[in-house]
Amino acid sequence: MDTVLSEVGRQTLQLSYPDEVDEVEAALRRFHGKARRRPKPPVGMGVELLPLADYVIPVLAGLFGIASGRVAERATDALTNRTRALLAELRDRPGPGAGPLTPEQEREVFESVVLSMEGKVSPEEARRVAHGVIGALRMRSTGR
């Protein structure tokens, strides 16, 4: 399943924040607890700023049904069973036979991503990432 998270995470960030694409693999390792957390900044330097990939990977894992927990629940609360089934199909068997999402399903996914990122990034960033997720899912459903 890491392949799915890596591919869709890369595509999402490529479409929304191209400068962040290189962070995907490190974010995957942190997501699975196989890497140390990013070092804290020196005292007086402010709060720790995580790369967007550290927010995108858990949201995608929730959307694709790969992870559980609070983030995953928030990611799937806005999704109908039909959309969840199509996302599972895109996870397991990408390409033209697995999609595409309808405009209504895209709206569900968009709202789900924005909700999942609430309080973690600005609303504008959440919407920008959500647009990237929709674009990445379109690419996955067409096989391009």
C-alpha positions as MATLAB code, in Angstrom:
seq = 'MDTVLSEVGRQTLQLSYPDEVDEVEAALRRFHGKARRRPKPPVGMGVELLPLADYVIPVLAGLFGIASGRVAERATDALTNRTRALLAELRDRPGPGAGPLTPEQEREVFESVVLSMEGKVSPEEARRVAHGVIGALRMRSTGR';
ca = [
       0.000    0.000    0.000;
       2.986    2.317    0.364;
       3.212    2.395   -3.419;
      -0.288    3.862   -3.636;
       0.419    6.440   -0.944;
       3.717    7.349   -2.567;
       2.296    7.664   -6.084;
      -0.845    9.572   -5.151;
       1.036   11.661   -2.575;
       3.616   12.649   -5.179;
       0.954   13.481   -7.756;
      -1.062   15.466   -5.211;
       1.912   17.559   -4.219;
       3.130   17.886   -7.800;
      -0.228   19.439   -8.658;
      -0.618   21.596   -5.555;
       2.856   22.244   -4.085;
       5.610   21.056   -6.492;
       8.395   22.169   -4.122;
       7.174   19.659   -1.523;
       7.296   16.505   -3.690;
      10.685   15.397   -2.369;
       9.242   15.092    1.147;
       6.829   12.237    0.320;
       9.142    9.278    1.020;
      10.360   10.765    4.305;
       6.753   11.482    5.293;
       5.850    7.849    4.561;
       8.643    6.649    6.855;
       7.470    9.014    9.601;
       3.851    7.919    9.048;
       4.839    4.304    9.651;
       7.070    5.222   12.583;
      10.196    4.009   10.807;
      11.968    7.335   10.979;
      12.625    9.914   13.605;
      10.362   12.893   13.704;
      11.771   16.015   12.148;
      14.106   17.750   14.581;
      12.623   20.540   16.640;
      13.870   24.030   15.826;
      16.250   25.672   18.292;
      14.672   27.454   21.247;
      13.284   30.793   20.156;
      12.811   29.762   16.530;
       9.053   29.212   16.838;
       6.899   26.192   16.242;
       7.917   23.178   14.241;
       6.805   23.463   10.631;
       6.081   20.085    9.091;
       6.231   19.585    5.353;
       2.789   19.311    3.779;
       3.559   15.686    2.909;
       3.269   14.904    6.638;
      -0.367   16.020    6.451;
      -1.140   14.646    2.979;
      -0.003   11.048    3.585;
      -2.327   10.374    6.572;
      -5.269   11.973    4.751;
      -4.662    9.779    1.693;
      -4.256    6.712    3.913;
      -7.666    7.476    5.413;
      -9.301    8.065    2.038;
      -7.935    4.802    0.679;
      -8.884    2.841    3.801;
      -5.262    2.034    4.594;
      -5.196    3.640    8.027;
      -7.553    3.928   10.929;
      -7.844    6.388   13.749;
      -9.088    9.930   14.078;
      -7.521   11.294   10.879;
      -8.882    8.379    8.846;
     -12.333    8.803   10.371;
     -12.347   12.494    9.502;
     -11.204   11.650    5.979;
     -14.062    9.220    5.421;
     -16.903   10.852    7.373;
     -17.989   12.876    4.335;
     -17.807    9.926    1.939;
     -20.672    7.741    0.820;
     -20.219    3.973    0.636;
     -20.175    4.206   -3.160;
     -17.280    6.683   -3.095;
     -15.392    4.580   -0.537;
     -15.778    1.543   -2.795;
     -14.475    3.436   -5.824;
     -11.500    4.762   -3.854;
     -10.731    1.197   -2.720;
     -10.872    0.102   -6.336;
      -8.534    2.935   -7.367;
      -6.230    1.854   -4.542;
      -6.146   -1.791   -5.608;
      -6.603   -1.596   -9.357;
      -5.909    1.816  -10.881;
      -6.788    2.624  -14.438;
      -9.762    3.239  -16.683;
     -11.791    0.318  -15.305;
     -11.788    1.795  -11.815;
     -13.229    5.222  -12.366;
     -13.559    8.056  -12.858;
     -15.195    9.678   -9.879;
     -18.418   11.527  -10.620;
     -18.531   15.279   -9.918;
     -20.511   14.503   -6.748;
     -17.874   12.011   -5.599;
     -15.112   14.507   -6.344;
     -16.978   17.049   -4.204;
     -17.187   14.482   -1.370;
     -13.451   13.796   -1.586;
     -12.670   17.521   -1.775;
     -14.743   18.261    1.333;
     -13.243   15.278    3.112;
      -9.674   16.430    2.455;
     -10.444   19.983    3.573;
     -12.118   18.688    6.758;
      -9.217   16.334    7.495;
      -6.680   19.141    7.215;
      -8.702   21.582    9.317;
      -6.584   23.085   12.073;
      -3.372   21.685   10.596;
      -2.900   24.052    7.665;
      -4.618   27.221    6.513;
      -8.005   26.852    4.805;
      -6.428   28.046    1.541;
      -3.714   25.389    1.757;
      -6.288   22.712    2.571;
      -8.309   23.655   -0.516;
      -5.174   23.726   -2.658;
      -4.178   20.254   -1.455;
      -7.758   19.015   -1.999;
      -7.585   20.187   -5.613;
      -4.294   18.294   -5.917;
      -5.888   15.123   -4.510;
      -8.736   15.375   -7.032;
      -6.224   15.821   -9.858;
      -4.160   12.858   -8.643;
      -7.270   10.664   -8.433;
      -8.269   11.688  -11.958;
      -4.806   10.706  -13.178;
      -5.027    7.375  -11.337;
      -8.473    6.612  -12.793;
      -7.358    7.328  -16.365;
      -4.039    5.503  -16.017;
      -2.074    8.600  -17.089;
];
